[in-house]
Coordinates of C-alpha atoms in Angstrom, one line a residue:
Chain M
M1 CA -7.5 56.2 -26.8
T2 CA -11.0 55.8 -25.5
A3 CA -11.9 53.7 -22.6
E4 CA -14.1 51.3 -24.3
T5 CA -11.1 50.5 -26.9
G6 CA -8.8 50.1 -23.9
S7 CA -10.9 47.3 -22.5
G8 CA -11.4 45.9 -25.8
A9 CA -7.3 45.7 -26.2
A10 CA -7.0 44.2 -22.8
E11 CA -10.0 41.7 -24.1
N12 CA -8.1 40.7 -27.2
A13 CA -5.1 40.3 -25.1
G14 CA -6.7 38.1 -22.4
R15 CA -8.3 36.3 -25.6
S16 CA -5.0 35.3 -27.2
R17 CA -3.2 34.6 -24.2
R18 CA -6.0 31.8 -23.7
A19 CA -5.8 30.6 -27.1
V20 CA -1.5 30.1 -26.4
E21 CA -2.5 28.5 -23.6
A22 CA -4.9 26.1 -25.3
V23 CA -2.1 24.9 -27.6
W24 CA 0.2 24.6 -24.4
R25 CA -2.2 22.4 -22.8
I26 CA -2.6 20.0 -26.1
E27 CA 1.1 20.1 -27.3
S28 CA 3.1 20.6 -24.3
A29 CA 3.6 16.7 -23.3
R30 CA 4.9 15.7 -26.7
I31 CA 7.2 19.0 -27.2
V32 CA 8.6 18.2 -23.6
A33 CA 9.0 14.4 -24.2
T34 CA 10.7 15.0 -27.7
L35 CA 13.0 17.3 -25.9
T36 CA 13.9 15.3 -23.1
R37 CA 14.8 12.5 -25.6
I38 CA 17.0 14.8 -27.4
V39 CA 18.7 16.4 -24.5
G40 CA 18.6 13.7 -21.8
D41 CA 17.4 15.7 -19.0
L42 CA 13.7 16.3 -18.2
G43 CA 14.7 19.4 -15.9
L44 CA 16.5 21.2 -18.9
A45 CA 13.9 20.0 -21.5
E46 CA 10.9 21.4 -19.5
D47 CA 12.7 24.9 -19.0
L48 CA 13.5 25.2 -22.8
A49 CA 9.8 24.2 -23.3
Q50 CA 8.9 26.9 -21.1
E51 CA 11.0 29.6 -22.6
A52 CA 9.4 28.7 -25.8
L53 CA 6.4 29.4 -24.2
V54 CA 7.4 32.8 -23.2
D55 CA 8.4 33.4 -26.9
A56 CA 4.9 32.1 -28.3
L57 CA 3.1 34.8 -25.6
A58 CA 4.9 37.7 -26.8
Q59 CA 4.6 36.6 -30.5
W60 CA 1.4 34.9 -31.3
P61 CA -1.2 37.8 -30.1
K62 CA 0.3 40.0 -33.1
S63 CA 1.3 37.3 -35.4
G64 CA -1.7 35.0 -34.6
V65 CA -1.5 31.2 -33.7
P66 CA 0.5 29.4 -36.3
R67 CA -1.3 26.3 -38.6
N68 CA 1.6 23.8 -36.6
A69 CA 2.0 25.6 -33.4
G70 CA 3.5 22.2 -31.7
A71 CA 6.2 22.3 -34.3
W72 CA 6.9 26.1 -33.8
L73 CA 7.1 25.8 -30.1
T74 CA 9.4 22.6 -30.6
A75 CA 11.7 24.4 -33.4
V76 CA 12.1 27.3 -31.1
A77 CA 13.0 25.0 -28.1
K78 CA 15.5 22.9 -30.0
R79 CA 16.9 26.4 -31.2
K80 CA 17.4 27.5 -27.7
A81 CA 19.0 24.4 -26.6
I82 CA 21.6 24.8 -29.6
D83 CA 22.1 28.7 -28.4
G84 CA 22.7 27.1 -25.0
W85 CA 24.9 24.8 -26.2
R86 CA 27.2 27.4 -28.1
R87 CA 27.4 30.1 -25.2
A88 CA 28.3 27.0 -23.0
E89 CA 31.2 26.0 -25.6
R90 CA 32.2 29.6 -25.6
R91 CA 32.6 29.5 -21.9
G92 CA 34.5 26.2 -22.3
Q93 CA 31.9 24.5 -19.9
R94 CA 31.8 20.6 -19.7
Y95 CA 28.2 20.9 -21.3
A96 CA 29.9 21.2 -24.5
A97 CA 30.2 17.5 -24.9
M98 CA 26.2 16.9 -24.4
G99 CA 25.7 20.1 -26.8
H100 CA 27.9 18.6 -29.5
D101 CA 25.9 15.5 -29.6
L102 CA 23.0 17.6 -29.8
A103 CA 23.7 19.8 -32.4
S104 CA 24.6 16.9 -34.6
R105 CA 21.0 15.5 -33.9
V106 CA 18.9 18.4 -34.1
D107 CA 17.5 20.0 -37.5
P108 CA 15.3 22.9 -36.8
D109 CA 13.2 22.5 -40.0
A110 CA 12.4 18.8 -39.1
P111 CA 8.8 18.0 -38.1
P112 CA 8.2 18.7 -34.4
W113 CA 8.3 14.9 -33.6
D114 CA 8.3 11.3 -35.1
P115 CA 5.1 9.8 -35.3
N116 CA 6.7 6.5 -34.7
Q117 CA 8.4 7.7 -31.8
I118 CA 6.2 10.1 -30.1
D119 CA 4.2 7.6 -28.3
D120 CA 6.9 6.1 -26.7
D121 CA 8.6 9.1 -25.6
L122 CA 5.0 10.0 -24.1
L123 CA 5.3 6.8 -22.4
R124 CA 8.5 7.4 -21.0
L125 CA 7.5 10.8 -19.7
V126 CA 4.6 9.3 -17.7
F127 CA 7.2 6.8 -16.5
I128 CA 9.7 9.5 -15.3
S129 CA 7.0 11.7 -13.9
C130 CA 6.0 8.9 -11.6
H131 CA 9.3 7.6 -10.7
P132 CA 10.0 5.9 -7.6
V133 CA 12.8 7.9 -6.6
L134 CA 10.2 10.8 -6.2
S135 CA 7.7 11.4 -3.4
R136 CA 4.2 11.0 -4.1
E137 CA 3.7 14.6 -3.9
A138 CA 6.5 15.2 -6.3
Q139 CA 5.1 12.5 -8.7
V140 CA 1.8 14.1 -8.7
A141 CA 2.9 17.6 -9.1
L142 CA 5.2 16.7 -12.2
T143 CA 2.7 14.9 -13.8
L144 CA 0.1 17.3 -13.9
R145 CA 2.6 19.8 -14.8
V146 CA 4.5 17.8 -17.6
V147 CA 1.8 15.2 -18.7
G148 CA -1.3 17.2 -18.2
G149 CA 0.5 20.8 -19.3
L150 CA -1.0 22.3 -16.4
T151 CA 0.9 25.5 -15.0
S152 CA 2.0 25.7 -11.5
E153 CA -0.6 27.9 -10.4
E154 CA -3.6 25.5 -11.6
V155 CA -1.7 22.9 -9.8
A156 CA -1.6 25.1 -6.6
R157 CA -5.1 25.8 -7.0
A158 CA -6.3 22.5 -7.3
F159 CA -4.6 21.4 -4.4
L160 CA -5.2 24.5 -2.3
V161 CA -1.3 25.1 -1.7
P162 CA 0.6 28.1 -2.4
T163 CA 2.0 28.1 -6.1
A164 CA 5.7 28.7 -4.7
T165 CA 5.2 25.4 -2.9
V166 CA 4.2 23.9 -6.1
Q167 CA 7.2 25.3 -7.9
Q168 CA 9.4 23.9 -5.2
R169 CA 8.2 20.3 -5.2
I170 CA 8.6 20.6 -9.3
V171 CA 12.1 22.2 -9.0
R172 CA 12.9 19.6 -6.2
A173 CA 11.4 16.6 -8.3
K174 CA 13.8 17.7 -11.3
K175 CA 16.7 17.8 -9.1
T176 CA 16.2 14.6 -7.6
L177 CA 15.7 12.8 -11.3
S178 CA 19.0 14.6 -12.6
A179 CA 20.7 13.4 -9.2
A180 CA 19.7 10.1 -9.6
K181 CA 20.7 9.8 -13.3
V182 CA 17.2 8.3 -14.0
P183 CA 17.0 7.4 -17.5
F184 CA 14.3 8.5 -20.2
E185 CA 13.0 5.1 -20.7
V186 CA 10.4 2.4 -20.6
P187 CA 11.2 0.2 -17.5
D188 CA 12.3 -3.4 -18.6
R189 CA 10.2 -6.2 -18.0
S190 CA 11.4 -7.1 -14.6
E191 CA 10.1 -3.5 -13.2
Y192 CA 7.7 -2.9 -15.6
P193 CA 4.4 -3.9 -13.6
E194 CA 5.6 -2.3 -10.5
R195 CA 6.3 0.9 -12.4
L196 CA 3.1 0.9 -14.4
S197 CA 1.3 0.2 -10.8
S198 CA 3.0 3.6 -9.6
V199 CA 1.6 5.4 -12.6
F200 CA -1.9 4.4 -12.0
G201 CA -1.6 4.9 -8.2
V202 CA -0.6 9.0 -9.2
L203 CA -3.3 9.0 -11.2
Y204 CA -6.1 7.5 -8.8
L205 CA -4.6 9.6 -6.3
I206 CA -5.4 12.8 -8.2
F207 CA -8.8 11.6 -9.1
N208 CA -9.5 11.1 -5.3
E209 CA -8.2 14.4 -4.4
G210 CA -11.0 15.7 -6.5
Y211 CA -13.5 13.2 -5.4
A212 CA -13.4 13.5 -1.8
A213 CA -11.6 16.6 -1.3
T214 CA -9.4 15.9 2.0
A215 CA -9.2 19.4 2.7
G216 CA -11.3 22.5 2.8
D217 CA -14.9 23.4 2.3
D218 CA -15.6 21.8 -1.0
W219 CA -16.4 18.2 -0.9
M220 CA -15.7 17.5 -4.4
R221 CA -13.2 19.1 -7.0
P222 CA -14.6 18.1 -10.3
E223 CA -11.9 19.8 -12.5
L224 CA -9.3 17.7 -10.6
C225 CA -11.2 14.4 -11.4
H226 CA -11.6 15.6 -14.9
E227 CA -7.8 16.0 -15.2
A228 CA -7.0 12.9 -13.7
L229 CA -9.8 10.9 -16.1
R230 CA -8.2 12.8 -18.9
L231 CA -4.5 11.4 -18.3
A232 CA -6.2 8.1 -17.5
R233 CA -7.5 8.0 -21.0
Q234 CA -4.1 9.0 -22.5
V235 CA -2.2 6.4 -20.5
A236 CA -4.7 3.7 -21.5
E237 CA -4.1 4.5 -25.6
L238 CA -0.4 4.5 -24.7
V239 CA -0.7 0.8 -23.1
P240 CA -3.7 -0.4 -24.6
R241 CA -3.1 -4.1 -23.9
E242 CA -2.8 -3.4 -20.1
P243 CA -6.3 -4.4 -18.5
E244 CA -5.8 -2.3 -15.6
A245 CA -5.3 1.0 -17.6
H246 CA -9.0 0.7 -19.0
A247 CA -9.9 -0.6 -15.7
L248 CA -8.7 2.4 -14.2
V249 CA -10.3 4.7 -16.8
A250 CA -13.5 2.4 -15.9
L251 CA -13.7 3.2 -12.4
M252 CA -13.2 6.7 -13.0
E253 CA -15.7 7.1 -15.4
L254 CA -18.4 5.1 -13.6
Q255 CA -17.6 7.2 -10.2
A256 CA -17.4 10.7 -12.0
S257 CA -21.0 9.7 -13.2
R258 CA -22.3 10.5 -9.9
F259 CA -21.1 14.1 -9.7
G260 CA -24.4 15.7 -10.6
A261 CA -26.0 13.7 -7.7
R262 CA -23.5 13.8 -4.9
T263 CA -23.9 17.1 -3.3
T264 CA -27.1 18.9 -2.1
R265 CA -27.8 22.2 -3.4
T266 CA -26.0 23.8 -0.1
G267 CA -22.9 21.5 -0.9
E268 CA -23.4 18.9 1.6
P269 CA -22.7 15.3 0.8
I270 CA -25.4 13.0 -0.3
L271 CA -24.6 9.0 0.4
L272 CA -24.5 6.6 -2.5
L273 CA -27.9 5.1 -1.5
D274 CA -29.6 8.5 -0.8
Q275 CA -28.5 10.0 -4.5
N276 CA -31.4 10.5 -7.1
R277 CA -30.2 8.2 -9.7
A278 CA -32.2 10.4 -12.6
K279 CA -29.1 12.4 -12.0
W280 CA -26.5 10.2 -12.7
D281 CA -24.5 10.8 -16.0
R282 CA -25.9 7.7 -18.2
A283 CA -23.5 8.5 -21.1
Q284 CA -20.5 8.5 -18.5
I285 CA -21.6 5.2 -17.2
V286 CA -21.7 3.6 -20.8
R287 CA -18.1 5.1 -21.4
G288 CA -17.2 3.3 -18.0
Q289 CA -18.9 0.2 -19.0
K290 CA -17.0 0.1 -22.3
A291 CA -13.8 0.6 -20.8
L292 CA -14.4 -2.7 -18.3
V293 CA -15.2 -4.5 -21.6
R294 CA -12.0 -3.2 -22.9
A295 CA -10.1 -4.4 -20.0
D296 CA -11.7 -7.5 -20.0
A297 CA -11.0 -8.1 -24.0
T298 CA -7.3 -8.3 -23.0
G299 CA -8.0 -11.7 -21.6
R300 CA -5.8 -11.0 -18.5
G301 CA -8.0 -11.3 -15.9
R302 CA -9.3 -8.2 -13.4
G303 CA -6.9 -6.6 -11.2
S304 CA -7.8 -4.5 -8.4
Y305 CA -8.7 -1.4 -10.4
G306 CA -10.8 -4.2 -12.3
L307 CA -12.7 -5.3 -9.3
Q308 CA -13.3 -1.9 -8.0
A309 CA -14.6 -0.8 -11.4
A310 CA -17.1 -3.9 -11.2
I311 CA -18.0 -2.9 -7.8
A312 CA -19.0 0.7 -9.1
E313 CA -20.9 -1.0 -12.4
C314 CA -23.2 -3.0 -9.7
H315 CA -24.4 0.5 -8.2
A316 CA -24.2 2.3 -11.5
T317 CA -26.6 0.0 -13.3
A318 CA -28.8 -1.0 -10.4
P319 CA -32.3 0.9 -11.3
T320 CA -32.9 2.0 -7.6
A321 CA -30.6 1.6 -4.4
G322 CA -33.2 -1.4 -3.5
D323 CA -32.3 -3.3 -6.5
T324 CA -28.4 -3.4 -6.0
D325 CA -26.8 -6.6 -6.0
W326 CA -25.3 -7.1 -2.5
G327 CA -24.4 -10.5 -2.6
R328 CA -22.5 -9.8 -5.9
I329 CA -20.6 -6.9 -4.2
V330 CA -19.8 -9.0 -1.1
L331 CA -18.1 -11.4 -3.7
L332 CA -16.2 -8.7 -5.6
Y333 CA -15.0 -7.3 -2.2
E334 CA -14.1 -10.8 -1.1
A335 CA -12.0 -11.3 -4.4
L336 CA -10.3 -7.7 -3.9
G337 CA -9.4 -8.6 -0.1
R338 CA -7.6 -11.4 -1.3
L339 CA -5.9 -9.8 -4.5
A340 CA -5.1 -6.5 -2.4
P341 CA -5.7 -7.0 1.5
S342 CA -6.3 -3.8 3.2
P343 CA -8.6 -2.7 6.2
V344 CA -10.3 -0.2 4.1
V345 CA -11.6 -3.0 1.4
E346 CA -12.6 -5.1 4.8
L347 CA -14.7 -2.1 5.9
N348 CA -16.4 -1.7 2.5
R349 CA -16.9 -5.3 2.7
A350 CA -18.6 -5.1 6.0
V351 CA -20.7 -2.3 4.6
A352 CA -21.7 -4.6 1.5
V353 CA -22.3 -7.4 4.3
S354 CA -24.7 -5.3 6.2
M355 CA -27.2 -4.9 3.0
A356 CA -26.7 -8.4 1.9
V357 CA -26.9 -10.2 5.3
G358 CA -27.8 -7.7 8.0
P359 CA -25.9 -5.4 10.4
A360 CA -24.9 -7.8 13.1
S361 CA -22.5 -10.0 10.7
A362 CA -21.2 -6.6 9.4
L363 CA -20.5 -5.5 13.1
R364 CA -18.2 -8.3 13.6
I365 CA -16.0 -7.6 10.7
V366 CA -15.9 -3.8 11.7
D367 CA -15.3 -4.9 15.5
Q368 CA -12.2 -7.1 14.2
L369 CA -11.1 -4.2 12.7
V370 CA -11.3 -1.8 15.7
D371 CA -9.4 -4.6 17.3
A372 CA -6.6 -4.7 14.7
G373 CA -6.2 -0.8 15.3
D374 CA -5.0 -0.1 11.6
L375 CA -7.9 2.2 10.6
A376 CA -7.5 4.1 14.0
G377 CA -7.9 8.0 13.1
Y378 CA -9.9 6.9 10.0
H379 CA -13.2 8.8 10.3
L380 CA -15.2 6.1 8.1
L381 CA -14.6 3.5 10.7
P382 CA -16.5 5.1 13.4
S383 CA -19.2 6.5 10.8
V384 CA -19.8 3.0 9.5
R385 CA -19.7 1.6 12.8
G386 CA -22.2 4.1 14.0
E387 CA -24.5 3.4 11.1
L388 CA -24.6 -0.5 12.0
L389 CA -25.5 0.5 15.6
A390 CA -28.2 2.6 14.8
R391 CA -29.6 0.0 12.6
L392 CA -29.2 -2.3 15.3
G393 CA -31.2 -0.1 17.7
R394 CA -28.1 0.5 20.1
K395 CA -28.6 4.5 19.9
K396 CA -26.1 5.6 22.5
E397 CA -23.3 3.6 20.9
A398 CA -24.2 4.8 17.4
R399 CA -24.5 8.5 18.7
R400 CA -20.8 8.1 20.5
E401 CA -19.3 6.7 17.0
F402 CA -21.0 9.5 14.9
E403 CA -19.3 12.1 17.0
R404 CA -16.3 10.5 17.1
A405 CA -16.0 10.2 13.4
A406 CA -16.9 14.1 13.4
R407 CA -13.8 14.9 15.2
L408 CA -11.8 12.9 12.9
T409 CA -13.1 14.2 9.4
G410 CA -10.9 16.7 7.9
N411 CA -13.9 18.0 5.8
E412 CA -16.3 20.5 7.1
R413 CA -19.6 19.5 4.9
E414 CA -18.8 15.8 6.4
R415 CA -18.6 16.8 9.6
S416 CA -22.0 18.4 9.6
V417 CA -23.6 15.5 8.0
L418 CA -22.2 13.1 11.0
L419 CA -23.2 15.9 13.8
A420 CA -26.8 16.0 12.2
K421 CA -26.9 12.1 12.2
S422 CA -25.8 11.8 15.9
A423 CA -28.4 14.5 16.8
A424 CA -31.3 12.7 14.6
L425 CA -30.6 9.5 17.3
Chain O
M1 CA -16.4 21.1 -19.5
R2 CA -18.1 19.6 -22.1
Y3 CA -18.3 21.2 -25.6
M4 CA -20.1 20.1 -29.0
L5 CA -18.7 20.6 -31.9
I6 CA -21.2 21.5 -34.4
M7 CA -20.3 20.7 -38.3
R8 CA -22.4 22.1 -40.9
S9 CA -21.6 22.4 -44.8
T10 CA -23.2 24.1 -47.8
S11 CA -24.4 21.7 -50.2
E12 CA -21.7 23.2 -52.9
A13 CA -19.1 22.0 -50.1
Q14 CA -20.8 18.4 -49.8
T15 CA -20.9 18.3 -53.8
A16 CA -17.1 19.3 -53.7
A17 CA -16.2 16.7 -51.3
K18 CA -17.5 14.0 -53.8
D19 CA -14.3 14.6 -56.0
I20 CA -12.1 13.8 -53.3
P21 CA -11.4 10.1 -53.0
F22 CA -13.2 8.6 -50.0
D23 CA -10.5 7.2 -48.7
D24 CA -8.4 10.1 -48.3
I25 CA -11.8 11.8 -46.4
I26 CA -11.8 8.9 -44.1
N27 CA -8.0 8.7 -43.6
A28 CA -7.8 12.3 -42.6
M29 CA -11.0 12.1 -40.1
G30 CA -9.4 8.8 -38.8
E31 CA -6.5 10.6 -38.0
Y32 CA -8.2 13.5 -36.3
N33 CA -10.4 11.5 -34.2
E34 CA -7.5 9.3 -33.2
S35 CA -5.6 12.6 -32.1
L36 CA -8.4 13.5 -30.1
I37 CA -8.6 9.7 -28.4
K38 CA -5.1 10.0 -27.5
A39 CA -5.4 13.3 -25.8
G40 CA -8.1 11.9 -23.7
V41 CA -10.4 14.3 -24.9
L42 CA -13.4 12.8 -27.2
L43 CA -16.4 11.8 -25.3
G44 CA -18.4 10.7 -28.5
G45 CA -19.2 12.1 -31.9
E46 CA -21.3 10.9 -35.0
G47 CA -21.5 11.7 -38.9
L48 CA -24.5 12.2 -40.5
T49 CA -26.1 10.5 -43.8
D50 CA -27.2 12.8 -46.7
A51 CA -29.9 15.5 -45.5
K52 CA -32.1 14.2 -48.5
E53 CA -32.7 10.9 -46.7
G54 CA -34.0 12.7 -43.6
L55 CA -37.1 14.5 -42.8
V56 CA -38.0 17.7 -41.1
V57 CA -41.0 17.7 -38.4
D58 CA -42.1 21.6 -38.4
F59 CA -44.1 22.9 -35.3
A60 CA -45.2 26.0 -36.9
S61 CA -48.6 24.3 -37.2
T62 CA -50.7 22.1 -34.7
P63 CA -50.3 18.9 -35.5
P64 CA -46.6 19.6 -36.6
V65 CA -46.0 19.0 -40.4
V66 CA -43.7 16.0 -41.6
T67 CA -41.8 17.1 -44.7
D68 CA -39.2 15.1 -46.7
G69 CA -35.2 16.1 -46.9
P70 CA -33.5 19.1 -45.3
Y71 CA -35.2 22.2 -44.2
A72 CA -36.2 24.2 -47.4
E73 CA -34.3 27.6 -46.2
A74 CA -31.5 25.9 -44.9
K75 CA -28.3 27.4 -46.7
E76 CA -26.0 25.1 -44.5
L77 CA -26.5 21.6 -43.7
F78 CA -25.9 19.7 -40.2
S79 CA -23.8 16.7 -41.1
G80 CA -22.1 15.7 -37.9
F81 CA -20.8 16.5 -34.3
W82 CA -18.1 15.5 -31.8
I83 CA -18.4 15.9 -27.9
L84 CA -15.2 16.8 -26.2
E85 CA -14.4 17.3 -22.7
T86 CA -11.7 20.0 -22.4
S87 CA -10.8 22.5 -19.6
T88 CA -11.3 25.9 -21.7
K89 CA -13.5 27.2 -24.7
E90 CA -10.2 28.3 -26.3
E91 CA -8.8 24.5 -25.9
A92 CA -12.1 23.3 -27.8
A93 CA -11.8 25.9 -30.3
E94 CA -8.0 24.7 -31.1
W95 CA -9.3 21.2 -31.3
A96 CA -11.8 22.5 -33.7
R97 CA -9.4 24.4 -35.6
R98 CA -7.3 21.2 -36.4
C99 CA -10.5 19.3 -38.0
P100 CA -9.7 18.3 -41.7
L101 CA -12.2 20.4 -43.1
G102 CA -12.4 22.8 -46.2
P103 CA -14.2 26.0 -47.5
G104 CA -18.0 25.7 -47.3
S105 CA -17.6 24.2 -43.8
T106 CA -17.9 25.4 -40.4
L107 CA -17.9 24.0 -37.0
E108 CA -19.9 25.8 -34.3
V109 CA -18.3 25.1 -30.6
R110 CA -20.7 25.3 -28.3
R111 CA -20.8 24.2 -24.3
I112 CA -22.9 21.6 -23.0
I113 CA -25.3 22.7 -20.2
E114 CA -24.5 20.6 -17.0
A115 CA -27.1 19.0 -14.6
S116 CA -26.1 21.3 -12.2
E117 CA -27.0 24.0 -13.9
F118 CA -30.8 23.4 -14.3
D119 CA -33.5 25.5 -12.2
Q120 CA -33.2 24.2 -9.0
D121 CA -36.8 25.2 -8.3
N122 CA -38.1 23.0 -11.2
E123 CA -41.1 20.7 -10.2
H124 CA -38.8 17.5 -11.3
I125 CA -36.1 18.7 -8.9
K126 CA -38.6 19.3 -6.2
R127 CA -40.1 15.9 -6.7
E128 CA -36.5 14.6 -6.5
V129 CA -35.7 16.6 -3.0
A130 CA -39.0 14.9 -1.8
W131 CA -37.7 11.5 -2.9
R132 CA -34.5 12.1 -1.2
A133 CA -36.1 12.9 2.2
E134 CA -38.1 9.8 1.9
N135 CA -34.8 7.6 1.5
E136 CA -32.5 8.4 4.0
Q137 CA -30.9 5.6 5.4
G138 CA -27.4 5.6 3.5
V139 CA -24.7 3.4 4.6
V140 CA -22.3 3.6 1.8
A141 CA -20.5 7.2 1.1
G142 CA -20.6 7.8 -2.8

């Protein structure tokens, strides 16, 4: 074999591996959801699906990707489930009872999933991945892995942690769900709003991790934002009558529309009002606005994501920073503060007030926050206070605040911007 | 990453499609589009009317010449497009593979260029940098 055909073969192998991975990315959630309903355990279902994937990686490069790849993977996983049961029965293990039930329900030639059932199963998968019995870290890892179809390596890369850490989190999460006997079902009415808000919380956390990376040199990790947006769009289609599902999509689209304008060529963050609006993604802004219209069309009012999306829309639709309707933004933050009181919302309201009314009124709000002490350790508090003091001409105090903010931020890029501001005073 | 699926078909394929009940085509495409929406990957797309209704503006001469109908030498006619957001080229290709099209039709998968990939030394970009320098009073972090 010549070197050339050797590298050609390696290239082909790489290409077929990527083709298998693409199918996995598209189909894995439906496969795992279907299997979980059948075997009654998410951990076992995921293991079976992963084993089917290993088979696909061995066979498809030679045989080609089957026309209905999802059906192939599901059938192989079901067969493995039955084989596992038979082995267990031979050994007289107690899983035999579960296996019997399974064999009576599994027809390996049946279509991969019932079209009338699959959306319910996917929704159950979303809820179980974000179940409150799990830690936030576990919810995030499990959601990206089983709903998003990412590999543990991909999740690890996105969160800058070792792959082993992600694998551990997933193994532990599966064990926790089994131990707590968490049923594979959509929560009932009494729990529904709270459980749904937990799902939204997980998705928004993933988005924010990408949007303002809390660690490392990169201020943004757009892939993570895209992943969150994709998951949010999926969830919105699963619960189309929930206004906050569409509002969350709207919020993410509107914020993500600024990606191209958020950093300088060398990677320093550019603040919203300094951004070149010509670089905002107009098509994405329109998608965000449409999602907000869909949220409003449910006729159930605006929740906290709806209000945040409306604020983002105010920025997105102002032709220049000077055209921003700060009065409206103040009202929206007031509404948000009443709905979901939080010191971070107060801080943002203070910024809006500084633009609508002036820095002195805003400083009073910020000083109350400083006195309350809730945001001690949050770098944006001294950062905003520094800006307000600078605008009031109190340079020495402003410098001190910027330096304090620089000490508190975990992001290198942001630190250098803050120190530059202090130095410029 | 964003990809455009560019649909082209020969005029024979377009004529052949006229024998298939229109509802069947609409239903199959509707189902396909729904699967893209549910997967959260569809950003947009449109189908085009008959090329005979269109015009071609040819820049071979100055001023350019406008003629009726499709470009004379075209063997395949551009008939529609989808814009998808996927994590890899292979995933876009896998979605393209699932499109309910028949012989005579092709889908070309092309990546859409991102704003960040444009030449930073371009005059427009330079003007933006100057504009930014004049506007350095930001308060809100984006």
